[in-house]
């Protein structure tokens, strides 16, 4: 079974009907928001008793211990039905992830976490655009998550394609060119240093670049960091070993 941090027995549901539909939100906007129900105030989501009311460092420790279990072949999470009823009422993720869409990188598995523990934004090349940023802002401000990890991975096809675009000026079909334009700034920084292993250097710089973007993102993320309530870290997932290295 998963280590269950998702609820306390004495905890009342964090989102009442009033909160789910949001004071002042019309029916149309509530429907539009769908799963992104905005609490009327942030306090219900970030009470001291919430299961994710832990420090950023504790959250990182929890994440890395889960990765050690996964990489060692001793995961706890096999029963995903546990605590489903409690999760239907509220969510308390302890970490946000910016992950590549790559099918070989599966954050909940890689960190041995059950549903409700990780708030994951995925896009090929694990960069943060406005919509991804807004999703993370929701997780930080309304769900109270104390940690965000930008998770790159070895042998990333999106970063590799971006290197080819930058170096060989190739053009990509469909909307791929737009996607790659988001990864380009980091790749250009990495290539300037003339690294021996261009792909790995670009993968690492792409993670660092997006960590910096998040750390300086106003008004929400930067303020939570300044108040000590949030940390943003970078990690690289090794496809060959399943291990995540914090960079
Ligand atoms: Zn990738």
mmCIF file of C-alpha atoms and ligand atoms in Angstrom:
data_model
loop_
_atom_site.group_PDB
_atom_site.id
_atom_site.type_symbol
_atom_site.label_atom_id
_atom_site.label_comp_id
_atom_site.label_asym_id
_atom_site.label_seq_id
_atom_site.Cartn_x
_atom_site.Cartn_y
_atom_site.Cartn_z
ATOM 1 C CA UNK A 1 0.000 0.000 0.000
ATOM 2 C CA UNK A 2 1.001 3.598 -0.532
ATOM 3 C CA UNK A 3 2.166 5.637 2.422
ATOM 4 C CA UNK A 4 -1.059 7.429 3.105
ATOM 5 C CA UNK A 5 -0.638 11.145 3.728
ATOM 6 C CA UNK A 6 -3.860 12.071 2.028
ATOM 7 C CA UNK A 7 -6.156 12.543 5.003
ATOM 8 C CA UNK A 8 -6.449 12.607 8.742
ATOM 9 C CA UNK A 9 -9.244 10.777 10.478
ATOM 10 C CA UNK A 10 -10.297 13.883 12.366
ATOM 11 C CA UNK A 11 -10.163 16.112 9.333
ATOM 12 C CA UNK A 12 -13.338 17.503 7.903
ATOM 13 C CA UNK A 13 -13.524 17.773 4.130
ATOM 14 C CA UNK A 14 -11.477 20.819 3.153
ATOM 15 C CA UNK A 15 -13.724 21.874 0.314
ATOM 16 C CA UNK A 16 -17.330 22.437 1.278
ATOM 17 C CA UNK A 17 -19.937 22.876 -1.405
ATOM 18 C CA UNK A 18 -19.604 26.618 -0.929
ATOM 19 C CA UNK A 19 -15.902 26.383 -1.645
ATOM 20 C CA UNK A 20 -16.275 24.056 -4.578
ATOM 21 C CA UNK A 21 -18.533 26.454 -6.384
ATOM 22 C CA UNK A 22 -16.688 29.492 -5.154
ATOM 23 C CA UNK A 23 -18.352 32.548 -3.698
ATOM 24 C CA UNK A 24 -18.971 35.056 -6.435
ATOM 25 C CA UNK A 25 -18.352 32.636 -9.274
ATOM 26 C CA UNK A 26 -21.276 32.311 -11.633
ATOM 27 C CA UNK A 27 -22.514 28.940 -12.795
ATOM 28 C CA UNK A 28 -20.856 29.389 -16.160
ATOM 29 C CA UNK A 29 -17.435 30.189 -14.756
ATOM 30 C CA UNK A 30 -17.686 27.435 -12.146
ATOM 31 C CA UNK A 31 -18.457 24.990 -14.935
ATOM 32 C CA UNK A 32 -15.589 26.350 -16.976
ATOM 33 C CA UNK A 33 -13.188 25.856 -14.090
ATOM 34 C CA UNK A 34 -14.225 22.219 -13.830
ATOM 35 C CA UNK A 35 -11.710 20.350 -11.679
ATOM 36 C CA UNK A 36 -9.943 23.582 -10.908
ATOM 37 C CA UNK A 37 -12.443 24.581 -8.266
ATOM 38 C CA UNK A 38 -11.243 27.741 -6.589
ATOM 39 C CA UNK A 39 -11.749 27.833 -2.836
ATOM 40 C CA UNK A 40 -13.353 31.058 -1.635
ATOM 41 C CA UNK A 41 -10.185 31.603 0.368
ATOM 42 C CA UNK A 42 -6.869 29.851 0.545
ATOM 43 C CA UNK A 43 -7.058 29.104 4.268
ATOM 44 C CA UNK A 44 -9.067 25.899 3.927
ATOM 45 C CA UNK A 45 -6.438 24.418 1.636
ATOM 46 C CA UNK A 46 -3.438 25.437 3.687
ATOM 47 C CA UNK A 47 -4.438 24.794 7.280
ATOM 48 C CA UNK A 48 -1.672 23.661 9.604
ATOM 49 C CA UNK A 49 -3.359 20.256 9.894
ATOM 50 C CA UNK A 50 -3.489 19.593 6.160
ATOM 51 C CA UNK A 51 -1.459 16.503 5.244
ATOM 52 C CA UNK A 52 0.728 18.570 2.921
ATOM 53 C CA UNK A 53 1.484 21.226 5.577
ATOM 54 C CA UNK A 54 5.152 20.248 5.654
ATOM 55 C CA UNK A 55 8.299 22.235 4.931
ATOM 56 C CA UNK A 56 9.786 22.394 1.421
ATOM 57 C CA UNK A 57 12.764 20.356 2.655
ATOM 58 C CA UNK A 58 10.527 17.666 4.149
ATOM 59 C CA UNK A 59 8.610 17.526 0.859
ATOM 60 C CA UNK A 60 11.842 17.033 -1.087
ATOM 61 C CA UNK A 61 12.905 14.287 1.331
ATOM 62 C CA UNK A 62 9.552 12.539 0.873
ATOM 63 C CA UNK A 63 9.930 12.779 -2.903
ATOM 64 C CA UNK A 64 13.486 11.438 -2.966
ATOM 65 C CA UNK A 65 12.713 8.596 -0.548
ATOM 66 C CA UNK A 66 9.936 7.568 -2.925
ATOM 67 C CA UNK A 67 12.357 7.636 -5.852
ATOM 68 C CA UNK A 68 14.784 5.453 -3.911
ATOM 69 C CA UNK A 69 11.991 2.906 -3.345
ATOM 70 C CA UNK A 70 11.079 3.001 -7.054
ATOM 71 C CA UNK A 71 14.643 2.725 -8.322
ATOM 72 C CA UNK A 72 15.347 -0.050 -5.814
ATOM 73 C CA UNK A 73 12.351 -2.061 -6.960
ATOM 74 C CA UNK A 74 10.595 -1.825 -3.587
ATOM 75 C CA UNK A 75 7.659 0.529 -4.191
ATOM 76 C CA UNK A 76 4.932 0.936 -1.579
ATOM 77 C CA UNK A 77 2.269 2.065 -4.011
ATOM 78 C CA UNK A 78 0.394 -0.905 -5.373
ATOM 79 C CA UNK A 79 -3.135 -0.323 -4.072
ATOM 80 C CA UNK A 80 -4.442 2.832 -5.733
ATOM 81 C CA UNK A 81 -7.957 2.439 -4.349
ATOM 82 C CA UNK A 82 -6.818 3.341 -0.818
ATOM 83 C CA UNK A 83 -8.283 6.645 0.391
ATOM 84 C CA UNK A 84 -10.256 7.179 -2.803
ATOM 85 C CA UNK A 85 -13.303 8.371 -0.853
ATOM 86 C CA UNK A 86 -11.262 11.011 1.004
ATOM 87 C CA UNK A 87 -9.626 12.142 -2.239
ATOM 88 C CA UNK A 88 -13.012 12.697 -3.813
ATOM 89 C CA UNK A 89 -13.552 15.505 -1.305
ATOM 90 C CA UNK A 90 -10.209 17.289 -1.343
ATOM 91 C CA UNK A 91 -6.639 17.168 -2.570
ATOM 92 C CA UNK A 92 -3.437 17.964 -0.727
ATOM 93 C CA UNK A 93 -0.507 17.388 -3.087
ATOM 94 C CA UNK A 94 2.854 17.880 -1.406
ATOM 95 C CA UNK A 95 4.811 18.539 -4.603
ATOM 96 C CA UNK A 96 4.273 20.056 -8.015
ATOM 97 C CA UNK A 97 6.127 18.554 -10.947
ATOM 98 C CA UNK A 98 7.021 20.016 -14.312
ATOM 99 C CA UNK A 99 7.667 16.857 -16.299
ATOM 100 C CA UNK A 100 8.320 15.915 -19.907
ATOM 101 C CA UNK A 101 5.480 14.167 -21.746
ATOM 102 C CA UNK A 102 7.911 11.328 -22.557
ATOM 103 C CA UNK A 103 6.134 8.007 -21.992
ATOM 104 C CA UNK A 104 9.122 6.632 -20.103
ATOM 105 C CA UNK A 105 8.953 9.302 -17.403
ATOM 106 C CA UNK A 106 5.980 8.642 -15.116
ATOM 107 C CA UNK A 107 6.203 10.923 -12.072
ATOM 108 C CA UNK A 108 3.812 9.067 -9.736
ATOM 109 C CA UNK A 109 5.668 5.821 -10.412
ATOM 110 C CA UNK A 110 9.150 7.374 -10.345
ATOM 111 C CA UNK A 111 8.500 8.901 -6.923
ATOM 112 C CA UNK A 112 6.342 6.029 -5.635
ATOM 113 C CA UNK A 113 3.383 8.259 -4.845
ATOM 114 C CA UNK A 114 -0.314 7.525 -5.024
ATOM 115 C CA UNK A 115 -3.033 9.715 -6.498
ATOM 116 C CA UNK A 116 -3.467 13.033 -4.710
ATOM 117 C CA UNK A 117 0.221 13.413 -3.784
ATOM 118 C CA UNK A 118 1.714 15.042 -6.890
ATOM 119 C CA UNK A 119 0.394 17.943 -8.950
ATOM 120 C CA UNK A 120 1.882 17.280 -12.354
ATOM 121 C CA UNK A 121 2.214 19.594 -15.349
ATOM 122 C CA UNK A 122 3.514 17.720 -18.377
ATOM 123 C CA UNK A 123 4.671 18.963 -21.733
ATOM 124 C CA UNK A 124 7.348 17.671 -24.106
ATOM 125 C CA UNK A 125 10.565 19.365 -23.024
ATOM 126 C CA UNK A 126 9.377 20.144 -19.452
ATOM 127 C CA UNK A 127 9.265 23.912 -19.798
ATOM 128 C CA UNK A 128 6.950 26.349 -18.049
ATOM 129 C CA UNK A 129 4.613 28.383 -20.239
ATOM 130 C CA UNK A 130 1.816 30.658 -19.030
ATOM 131 C CA UNK A 131 -0.736 27.882 -18.695
ATOM 132 C CA UNK A 132 1.678 25.613 -16.856
ATOM 133 C CA UNK A 133 2.620 28.502 -14.594
ATOM 134 C CA UNK A 134 -1.032 29.213 -13.815
ATOM 135 C CA UNK A 135 -1.571 25.547 -12.973
ATOM 136 C CA UNK A 136 1.369 25.623 -10.556
ATOM 137 C CA UNK A 137 0.166 28.908 -9.054
ATOM 138 C CA UNK A 138 -3.139 27.181 -8.308
ATOM 139 C CA UNK A 139 -1.308 24.307 -6.652
ATOM 140 C CA UNK A 140 0.787 26.649 -4.520
ATOM 141 C CA UNK A 141 -1.809 29.224 -3.540
ATOM 142 C CA UNK A 142 -4.960 27.141 -3.257
ATOM 143 C CA UNK A 143 -3.694 23.643 -2.528
ATOM 144 C CA UNK A 144 -0.757 24.651 -0.341
ATOM 145 C CA UNK A 145 1.980 22.574 -1.962
ATOM 146 C CA UNK A 146 5.398 23.441 -0.536
ATOM 147 C CA UNK A 147 7.642 22.174 -3.357
ATOM 148 C CA UNK A 148 7.953 22.328 -7.137
ATOM 149 C CA UNK A 149 10.416 20.164 -9.029
ATOM 150 C CA UNK A 150 11.275 20.790 -12.678
ATOM 151 C CA UNK A 151 12.086 17.271 -13.856
ATOM 152 C CA UNK A 152 14.175 16.802 -16.984
ATOM 153 C CA UNK A 153 15.367 13.407 -18.146
ATOM 154 C CA UNK A 154 18.207 11.765 -20.018
ATOM 155 C CA UNK A 155 17.869 11.310 -23.777
ATOM 156 C CA UNK A 156 15.049 13.867 -24.102
ATOM 157 C CA UNK A 157 13.788 13.937 -27.690
ATOM 158 C CA UNK A 158 12.321 17.418 -27.391
ATOM 159 C CA UNK A 159 15.640 18.886 -26.253
ATOM 160 C CA UNK A 160 17.492 16.895 -28.914
ATOM 161 C CA UNK A 161 15.173 18.262 -31.619
ATOM 162 C CA UNK A 162 15.740 21.785 -30.307
ATOM 163 C CA UNK A 163 19.515 21.358 -30.594
ATOM 164 C CA UNK A 164 19.054 20.351 -34.241
ATOM 165 C CA UNK A 165 16.854 23.389 -34.875
ATOM 166 C CA UNK A 166 19.405 25.719 -33.267
ATOM 167 C CA UNK A 167 22.481 24.161 -34.909
ATOM 168 C CA UNK A 168 21.211 23.070 -38.312
ATOM 169 C CA UNK A 169 18.344 25.498 -38.674
ATOM 170 C CA UNK A 170 15.963 22.692 -39.606
ATOM 171 C CA UNK A 171 12.242 23.411 -39.536
ATOM 172 C CA UNK A 172 9.791 21.059 -37.876
ATOM 173 C CA UNK A 173 6.296 20.079 -39.079
ATOM 174 C CA UNK A 174 2.979 21.083 -37.549
ATOM 175 C CA UNK A 175 3.106 22.908 -34.244
ATOM 176 C CA UNK A 176 6.441 21.412 -33.216
ATOM 177 C CA UNK A 177 8.271 24.607 -34.119
ATOM 178 C CA UNK A 178 6.250 26.533 -31.529
ATOM 179 C CA UNK A 179 6.981 23.922 -28.878
ATOM 180 C CA UNK A 180 10.690 24.021 -29.611
ATOM 181 C CA UNK A 181 10.782 27.816 -29.408
ATOM 182 C CA UNK A 182 10.073 27.421 -25.680
ATOM 183 C CA UNK A 183 13.135 25.204 -25.208
ATOM 184 C CA UNK A 184 15.417 27.274 -27.462
ATOM 185 C CA UNK A 185 16.600 29.890 -24.919
ATOM 186 C CA UNK A 186 18.009 27.230 -22.573
ATOM 187 C CA UNK A 187 19.592 25.263 -25.427
ATOM 188 C CA UNK A 188 21.303 28.398 -26.741
ATOM 189 C CA UNK A 189 22.767 29.091 -23.299
ATOM 190 C CA UNK A 190 23.998 25.494 -23.039
ATOM 191 C CA UNK A 191 25.596 25.439 -26.511
ATOM 192 C CA UNK A 192 27.420 28.728 -25.905
ATOM 193 C CA UNK A 193 29.610 26.945 -23.353
ATOM 194 C CA UNK A 194 30.665 24.461 -26.088
ATOM 195 C CA UNK A 195 30.045 21.364 -23.936
ATOM 196 C CA UNK A 196 31.414 17.970 -24.926
ATOM 197 C CA UNK A 197 28.049 16.302 -24.388
ATOM 198 C CA UNK A 198 25.657 18.792 -25.942
ATOM 199 C CA UNK A 199 22.466 16.857 -25.253
ATOM 200 C CA UNK A 200 23.127 16.349 -21.549
ATOM 201 C CA UNK A 201 24.296 19.937 -21.119
ATOM 202 C CA UNK A 202 21.150 21.216 -22.813
ATOM 203 C CA UNK A 203 18.919 18.937 -20.724
ATOM 204 C CA UNK A 204 20.508 20.245 -17.507
ATOM 205 C CA UNK A 205 20.370 23.885 -18.614
ATOM 206 C CA UNK A 206 16.739 23.500 -19.653
ATOM 207 C CA UNK A 207 15.903 22.373 -16.115
ATOM 208 C CA UNK A 208 17.941 25.176 -14.520
ATOM 209 C CA UNK A 209 16.446 27.758 -16.869
ATOM 210 C CA UNK A 210 12.900 26.782 -15.922
ATOM 211 C CA UNK A 211 13.740 26.660 -12.211
ATOM 212 C CA UNK A 212 14.982 30.276 -12.515
ATOM 213 C CA UNK A 213 11.867 31.244 -14.470
ATOM 214 C CA UNK A 214 9.677 29.880 -11.680
ATOM 215 C CA UNK A 215 11.750 31.351 -8.856
ATOM 216 C CA UNK A 216 11.416 34.831 -10.314
ATOM 217 C CA UNK A 217 7.778 34.464 -11.284
ATOM 218 C CA UNK A 218 5.611 37.154 -9.718
ATOM 219 C CA UNK A 219 3.238 37.599 -8.089
ATOM 220 C CA UNK A 220 2.522 34.189 -6.544
ATOM 221 C CA UNK A 221 5.498 31.819 -6.798
ATOM 222 C CA UNK A 222 8.239 34.348 -5.937
ATOM 223 C CA UNK A 223 6.295 35.564 -2.895
ATOM 224 C CA UNK A 224 5.741 32.082 -1.482
ATOM 225 C CA UNK A 225 9.473 31.416 -1.911
ATOM 226 C CA UNK A 226 10.356 34.681 -0.174
ATOM 227 C CA UNK A 227 8.085 33.718 2.748
ATOM 228 C CA UNK A 228 9.821 30.341 3.081
ATOM 229 C CA UNK A 229 6.653 28.424 2.175
ATOM 230 C CA UNK A 230 7.904 27.096 -1.159
ATOM 231 C CA UNK A 231 11.064 25.839 -2.834
ATOM 232 C CA UNK A 232 11.662 25.205 -6.509
ATOM 233 C CA UNK A 233 14.276 22.582 -7.338
ATOM 234 C CA UNK A 234 15.543 20.887 -10.480
ATOM 235 C CA UNK A 235 15.966 17.174 -11.042
ATOM 236 C CA UNK A 236 17.129 14.856 -13.812
ATOM 237 C CA UNK A 237 15.497 11.458 -14.232
ATOM 238 C CA UNK A 238 17.853 8.817 -15.573
ATOM 239 C CA UNK A 239 15.893 6.595 -17.956
ATOM 240 C CA UNK A 240 18.408 3.770 -17.539
ATOM 241 C CA UNK A 241 18.357 3.549 -13.741
ATOM 242 C CA UNK A 242 15.099 5.222 -12.705
ATOM 243 C CA UNK A 243 17.062 7.446 -10.338
ATOM 244 C CA UNK A 244 16.414 11.148 -9.974
ATOM 245 C CA UNK A 245 19.371 13.430 -9.256
ATOM 246 C CA UNK A 246 18.669 16.842 -7.747
ATOM 247 C CA UNK A 247 20.719 19.487 -9.541
HETATM 248 ZN ZN1 LIG B 1 11.675 14.552 -22.938
#
